[in-house]
Amino acid sequence: MMTFADRVIQFNEQLTYTGNVLPAGIRVMNPFRESPETGVIAAQFYRKYYSDDAVRYLILGINPGRFGAGLTGIPFTDPKRLVSECGIAYSGKVTHEPSSVFVYEMIHAYGGPGAFYEQFYINSMCPLGFTTVDEHGKEKNYNYYDSRALTEAVRSYMIGNIRKQIALGTRTDVCFCLGTGKNEQFLRKLNEEYAFFGKIIALEHPRFVMQYKTATKQVYIDKYVRALRDPAAFTG
């Protein structure tokens, strides 16, 4: 019988962009195609925390960034946290992603990686990332909702991937959405049409907290933990 880990590893291995043609200047970032090591690292992580057949809550972010999941293949886990928090070796460049800092502080407040990953599976509305190059020639992260043309191009691809992530073994009574702006709006709109989930709980995106609300970060950590521990009672 396949475990949750087996299904996620298989999902990652088959990840390829099959949507409509992207707007000019937008590149697909597939962590599992860009570095052979990424698949190995991610497999170690999922086998460590997901080698069972438990049903988990799904947490959906936006799309992977270059310095976190773009390198490790694990959403909101940058190389620094991969080593220090998950105990998994990493031989590449050790980068720092503010979102990952917040997520692992929250995970500690929840009870630690073992307790957290036993209950939750994190991925993204679009499990592949996007990048663009600015006027100085620097590659930058690009969100699926940053242009209407990109959103429309990847819409059907994202719908298919939400279905695939549910099929991994995630609950459909409640889904957690990271982002209370455009990501939440888009997920709710899709949910009205396709009825993926009974209830969607949106929480402020880790990047938003780290960029604009650092002084009150603990308030957001507490809010996350409250929502995750008792989603039925959570009202915001």
mmCIF file of C-alpha atoms in Angstrom:
data_model
loop_
_atom_site.group_PDB
_atom_site.id
_atom_site.type_symbol
_atom_site.label_atom_id
_atom_site.label_comp_id
_atom_site.label_asym_id
_atom_site.label_seq_id
_atom_site.Cartn_x
_atom_site.Cartn_y
_atom_site.Cartn_z
ATOM 1 C CA MET A 1 0.000 0.000 0.000
ATOM 2 C CA MET A 2 1.319 3.454 -0.890
ATOM 3 C CA THR A 3 1.922 5.829 1.982
ATOM 4 C CA PHE A 4 1.192 9.544 1.970
ATOM 5 C CA ALA A 5 4.928 10.041 1.390
ATOM 6 C CA ASP A 6 4.903 7.731 -1.635
ATOM 7 C CA ARG A 7 2.009 9.648 -3.179
ATOM 8 C CA VAL A 8 3.632 13.054 -2.626
ATOM 9 C CA ILE A 9 6.966 11.879 -4.044
ATOM 10 C CA GLN A 10 5.169 10.508 -7.102
ATOM 11 C CA PHE A 11 3.236 13.789 -7.438
ATOM 12 C CA ASN A 12 6.487 15.763 -7.352
ATOM 13 C CA GLU A 13 8.175 13.498 -9.882
ATOM 14 C CA GLN A 14 5.380 13.978 -12.440
ATOM 15 C CA LEU A 15 5.178 17.760 -12.013
ATOM 16 C CA THR A 16 5.366 19.446 -15.381
ATOM 17 C CA TYR A 17 3.597 22.457 -16.785
ATOM 18 C CA THR A 18 0.746 21.425 -19.067
ATOM 19 C CA GLY A 19 -1.286 24.627 -19.047
ATOM 20 C CA ASN A 20 -1.778 27.238 -21.730
ATOM 21 C CA VAL A 21 1.061 29.259 -23.228
ATOM 22 C CA LEU A 22 2.478 31.707 -20.683
ATOM 23 C CA PRO A 23 2.664 35.455 -21.317
ATOM 24 C CA ALA A 24 5.934 36.737 -22.762
ATOM 25 C CA GLY A 25 8.705 37.180 -20.213
ATOM 26 C CA ILE A 26 7.339 34.660 -17.687
ATOM 27 C CA ARG A 27 9.309 31.491 -16.992
ATOM 28 C CA VAL A 28 8.110 28.326 -15.240
ATOM 29 C CA MET A 29 10.251 27.330 -12.271
ATOM 30 C CA ASN A 30 10.113 23.582 -11.612
ATOM 31 C CA PRO A 31 12.387 22.795 -8.636
ATOM 32 C CA PHE A 32 12.399 19.084 -9.454
ATOM 33 C CA ARG A 33 13.629 19.640 -13.002
ATOM 34 C CA GLU A 34 16.175 22.345 -12.260
ATOM 35 C CA SER A 35 18.212 20.400 -9.700
ATOM 36 C CA PRO A 36 18.424 16.595 -9.372
ATOM 37 C CA GLU A 37 19.244 17.035 -5.679
ATOM 38 C CA THR A 38 15.881 18.670 -4.971
ATOM 39 C CA GLY A 39 13.893 15.484 -5.549
ATOM 40 C CA VAL A 40 16.249 13.519 -3.295
ATOM 41 C CA ILE A 41 15.978 16.093 -0.488
ATOM 42 C CA ALA A 42 12.191 16.335 -0.729
ATOM 43 C CA ALA A 43 11.857 12.539 -0.720
ATOM 44 C CA GLN A 44 13.901 12.368 2.505
ATOM 45 C CA PHE A 45 11.649 14.969 4.085
ATOM 46 C CA TYR A 46 8.384 13.283 3.115
ATOM 47 C CA ARG A 47 9.600 9.844 4.142
ATOM 48 C CA LYS A 48 10.616 11.271 7.514
ATOM 49 C CA TYR A 49 7.277 12.931 8.281
ATOM 50 C CA TYR A 50 4.677 11.295 6.015
ATOM 51 C CA SER A 51 5.380 7.553 5.979
ATOM 52 C CA ASP A 52 1.837 6.632 6.957
ATOM 53 C CA ASP A 53 -1.634 6.693 5.465
ATOM 54 C CA ALA A 54 -3.121 9.391 7.698
ATOM 55 C CA VAL A 55 -5.506 11.935 6.200
ATOM 56 C CA ARG A 56 -4.212 15.490 6.621
ATOM 57 C CA TYR A 57 -5.470 19.032 6.344
ATOM 58 C CA LEU A 58 -4.337 20.803 3.184
ATOM 59 C CA ILE A 59 -2.652 24.201 3.475
ATOM 60 C CA LEU A 60 -2.416 26.079 0.183
ATOM 61 C CA GLY A 61 0.076 28.856 -0.435
ATOM 62 C CA ILE A 62 0.533 30.786 -3.672
ATOM 63 C CA ASN A 63 3.381 29.258 -5.695
ATOM 64 C CA PRO A 64 6.950 28.302 -4.733
ATOM 65 C CA GLY A 65 9.621 30.964 -4.328
ATOM 66 C CA ARG A 66 13.205 30.716 -5.528
ATOM 67 C CA PHE A 67 14.864 30.600 -2.092
ATOM 68 C CA GLY A 68 12.576 28.172 -0.263
ATOM 69 C CA ALA A 69 10.695 25.428 -2.091
ATOM 70 C CA GLY A 70 12.521 26.456 -5.255
ATOM 71 C CA LEU A 71 15.666 24.928 -3.748
ATOM 72 C CA THR A 72 14.414 22.227 -1.361
ATOM 73 C CA GLY A 73 11.195 21.132 -3.084
ATOM 74 C CA ILE A 74 9.396 21.569 0.264
ATOM 75 C CA PRO A 75 6.960 24.483 0.602
ATOM 76 C CA PHE A 76 8.042 27.126 3.131
ATOM 77 C CA THR A 77 11.193 25.192 4.005
ATOM 78 C CA ASP A 78 14.385 26.993 3.037
ATOM 79 C CA PRO A 79 17.779 25.226 3.164
ATOM 80 C CA LYS A 80 18.572 26.762 6.568
ATOM 81 C CA ARG A 81 15.371 25.389 8.155
ATOM 82 C CA LEU A 82 15.766 22.077 6.315
ATOM 83 C CA VAL A 83 19.036 21.508 8.174
ATOM 84 C CA SER A 84 18.331 23.127 11.553
ATOM 85 C CA GLU A 85 14.672 22.174 12.041
ATOM 86 C CA CYS A 86 14.232 18.990 10.016
ATOM 87 C CA GLY A 87 17.706 17.485 10.435
ATOM 88 C CA ILE A 88 18.140 16.830 6.716
ATOM 89 C CA ALA A 89 21.530 17.495 5.121
ATOM 90 C CA TYR A 90 21.863 20.059 2.346
ATOM 91 C CA SER A 91 25.017 20.512 0.288
ATOM 92 C CA GLY A 92 23.989 23.494 -1.835
ATOM 93 C CA LYS A 93 23.931 27.199 -1.092
ATOM 94 C CA VAL A 94 22.249 27.816 2.264
ATOM 95 C CA THR A 95 19.685 30.538 1.659
ATOM 96 C CA HIS A 96 17.268 32.359 3.938
ATOM 97 C CA GLU A 97 13.574 32.889 3.193
ATOM 98 C CA PRO A 98 11.628 35.105 5.652
ATOM 99 C CA SER A 99 8.415 33.117 5.077
ATOM 100 C CA SER A 100 10.210 29.961 6.179
ATOM 101 C CA VAL A 101 11.338 31.671 9.391
ATOM 102 C CA PHE A 102 7.727 32.498 10.275
ATOM 103 C CA VAL A 103 6.385 29.069 9.352
ATOM 104 C CA TYR A 104 8.898 27.221 11.516
ATOM 105 C CA GLU A 105 8.359 29.546 14.480
ATOM 106 C CA MET A 106 4.661 28.754 14.103
ATOM 107 C CA ILE A 107 5.405 25.027 13.793
ATOM 108 C CA HIS A 108 7.367 25.168 17.051
ATOM 109 C CA ALA A 109 4.443 26.910 18.741
ATOM 110 C CA TYR A 110 2.141 24.181 17.426
ATOM 111 C CA GLY A 111 4.302 21.396 18.872
ATOM 112 C CA GLY A 112 7.242 20.885 16.522
ATOM 113 C CA PRO A 113 7.713 19.453 13.023
ATOM 114 C CA GLY A 114 6.665 15.915 13.954
ATOM 115 C CA ALA A 115 3.364 16.983 15.507
ATOM 116 C CA PHE A 116 2.656 19.522 12.782
ATOM 117 C CA TYR A 117 3.377 17.415 9.712
ATOM 118 C CA GLU A 118 1.414 14.534 11.206
ATOM 119 C CA GLN A 119 -1.695 16.693 10.784
ATOM 120 C CA PHE A 120 -0.956 19.035 7.873
ATOM 121 C CA TYR A 121 0.323 18.969 4.308
ATOM 122 C CA ILE A 122 1.502 22.257 2.806
ATOM 123 C CA ASN A 123 1.616 22.964 -0.893
ATOM 124 C CA SER A 124 0.484 25.750 -3.217
ATOM 125 C CA MET A 125 -2.355 26.770 -5.466
ATOM 126 C CA CYS A 126 0.197 26.313 -8.224
ATOM 127 C CA PRO A 127 2.958 23.847 -7.242
ATOM 128 C CA LEU A 128 5.241 25.271 -9.920
ATOM 129 C CA GLY A 129 6.772 28.712 -9.531
ATOM 130 C CA PHE A 130 7.095 31.569 -11.984
ATOM 131 C CA THR A 131 9.851 34.107 -12.482
ATOM 132 C CA THR A 132 10.450 37.199 -14.548
ATOM 133 C CA VAL A 133 13.515 39.333 -15.210
ATOM 134 C CA ASP A 134 13.474 42.995 -14.153
ATOM 135 C CA GLU A 135 14.999 45.954 -15.984
ATOM 136 C CA HIS A 136 18.356 45.293 -14.297
ATOM 137 C CA GLY A 137 18.476 41.697 -15.527
ATOM 138 C CA LYS A 138 17.679 40.230 -12.106
ATOM 139 C CA GLU A 139 15.354 37.229 -11.884
ATOM 140 C CA LYS A 140 12.415 37.766 -9.524
ATOM 141 C CA ASN A 141 9.571 35.654 -8.175
ATOM 142 C CA TYR A 142 6.254 36.173 -9.961
ATOM 143 C CA ASN A 143 2.913 35.124 -8.490
ATOM 144 C CA TYR A 144 0.214 33.456 -10.560
ATOM 145 C CA TYR A 145 -2.100 36.418 -9.858
ATOM 146 C CA ASP A 146 0.404 39.182 -10.695
ATOM 147 C CA SER A 147 -1.104 39.553 -14.156
ATOM 148 C CA ARG A 148 -4.525 38.628 -15.470
ATOM 149 C CA ALA A 149 -2.916 37.019 -18.518
ATOM 150 C CA LEU A 150 -0.886 34.640 -16.350
ATOM 151 C CA THR A 151 -3.863 33.826 -14.116
ATOM 152 C CA GLU A 152 -5.980 32.922 -17.129
ATOM 153 C CA ALA A 153 -3.166 30.879 -18.681
ATOM 154 C CA VAL A 154 -2.617 28.724 -15.583
ATOM 155 C CA ARG A 155 -6.208 28.509 -14.280
ATOM 156 C CA SER A 156 -7.062 25.067 -15.671
ATOM 157 C CA TYR A 157 -3.639 23.747 -14.653
ATOM 158 C CA MET A 158 -4.207 24.894 -11.064
ATOM 159 C CA ILE A 159 -7.676 23.349 -10.934
ATOM 160 C CA GLY A 160 -6.208 20.001 -11.966
ATOM 161 C CA ASN A 161 -3.463 20.266 -9.381
ATOM 162 C CA ILE A 162 -5.852 21.070 -6.540
ATOM 163 C CA ARG A 163 -7.699 17.873 -7.442
ATOM 164 C CA LYS A 164 -4.412 15.940 -7.456
ATOM 165 C CA GLN A 165 -3.441 17.326 -4.058
ATOM 166 C CA ILE A 166 -6.782 16.316 -2.583
ATOM 167 C CA ALA A 167 -6.216 12.833 -4.031
ATOM 168 C CA LEU A 168 -2.953 12.556 -2.084
ATOM 169 C CA GLY A 169 -5.067 12.014 1.013
ATOM 170 C CA THR A 170 -6.136 15.421 2.291
ATOM 171 C CA ARG A 171 -9.344 16.409 4.008
ATOM 172 C CA THR A 172 -11.997 18.325 2.124
ATOM 173 C CA ASP A 173 -14.092 19.580 5.050
ATOM 174 C CA VAL A 174 -11.579 22.371 5.728
ATOM 175 C CA CYS A 175 -8.755 23.892 3.687
ATOM 176 C CA PHE A 176 -6.323 26.514 4.972
ATOM 177 C CA CYS A 177 -5.368 29.295 2.570
ATOM 178 C CA LEU A 178 -2.177 31.302 3.078
ATOM 179 C CA GLY A 179 -2.939 34.834 2.004
ATOM 180 C CA THR A 180 -5.978 36.969 2.767
ATOM 181 C CA GLY A 181 -5.887 38.953 -0.460
ATOM 182 C CA LYS A 182 -5.746 37.735 -4.033
ATOM 183 C CA ASN A 183 -4.874 34.120 -3.170
ATOM 184 C CA GLU A 184 -7.932 33.832 -0.932
ATOM 185 C CA GLN A 185 -10.176 35.544 -3.484
ATOM 186 C CA PHE A 186 -9.082 33.218 -6.262
ATOM 187 C CA LEU A 187 -9.410 30.057 -4.161
ATOM 188 C CA ARG A 188 -12.878 31.045 -2.939
ATOM 189 C CA LYS A 189 -13.964 31.762 -6.501
ATOM 190 C CA LEU A 190 -12.755 28.340 -7.654
ATOM 191 C CA ASN A 191 -14.388 26.710 -4.642
ATOM 192 C CA GLU A 192 -17.745 28.293 -5.470
ATOM 193 C CA GLU A 193 -17.501 26.720 -8.900
ATOM 194 C CA TYR A 194 -15.999 23.322 -8.066
ATOM 195 C CA ALA A 195 -16.885 22.757 -4.377
ATOM 196 C CA PHE A 196 -13.459 21.393 -3.462
ATOM 197 C CA PHE A 197 -13.796 22.205 0.253
ATOM 198 C CA GLY A 198 -16.562 22.639 2.784
ATOM 199 C CA LYS A 199 -14.825 25.536 4.528
ATOM 200 C CA ILE A 200 -11.841 27.734 3.691
ATOM 201 C CA ILE A 201 -9.886 29.397 6.490
ATOM 202 C CA ALA A 202 -7.631 32.164 5.200
ATOM 203 C CA LEU A 203 -4.622 33.257 7.240
ATOM 204 C CA GLU A 204 -2.244 36.140 6.604
ATOM 205 C CA HIS A 205 0.574 35.045 4.330
ATOM 206 C CA PRO A 206 3.894 34.448 6.139
ATOM 207 C CA ARG A 207 5.671 36.838 3.775
ATOM 208 C CA PHE A 208 3.152 39.594 4.577
ATOM 209 C CA VAL A 209 3.679 39.090 8.304
ATOM 210 C CA MET A 210 7.473 39.140 8.015
ATOM 211 C CA GLN A 211 7.476 42.180 5.736
ATOM 212 C CA TYR A 212 4.860 44.374 7.377
ATOM 213 C CA LYS A 213 3.921 42.972 10.803
ATOM 214 C CA THR A 214 7.185 41.778 12.345
ATOM 215 C CA ALA A 215 6.582 43.743 15.554
ATOM 216 C CA THR A 216 3.341 41.825 16.144
ATOM 217 C CA LYS A 217 4.501 38.524 14.661
ATOM 218 C CA GLN A 218 3.514 36.578 17.779
ATOM 219 C CA VAL A 219 -0.103 37.667 17.330
ATOM 220 C CA TYR A 220 -0.139 35.980 13.921
ATOM 221 C CA ILE A 221 1.633 32.868 15.197
ATOM 222 C CA ASP A 222 -1.016 32.562 17.915
ATOM 223 C CA LYS A 223 -3.763 33.071 15.328
ATOM 224 C CA TYR A 224 -2.340 30.304 13.127
ATOM 225 C CA VAL A 225 -2.066 27.880 16.030
ATOM 226 C CA ARG A 226 -5.604 28.657 17.181
ATOM 227 C CA ALA A 227 -6.991 28.042 13.682
ATOM 228 C CA LEU A 228 -4.992 24.873 13.087
ATOM 229 C CA ARG A 229 -5.810 23.316 16.471
ATOM 230 C CA ASP A 230 -9.556 23.899 16.223
ATOM 231 C CA PRO A 231 -10.666 24.808 12.696
ATOM 232 C CA ALA A 232 -14.324 24.113 13.469
ATOM 233 C CA ALA A 233 -14.377 26.790 16.174
ATOM 234 C CA PHE A 234 -12.120 29.309 14.437
ATOM 235 C CA THR A 235 -13.861 32.504 13.359
ATOM 236 C CA GLY A 236 -10.877 34.762 12.686
#
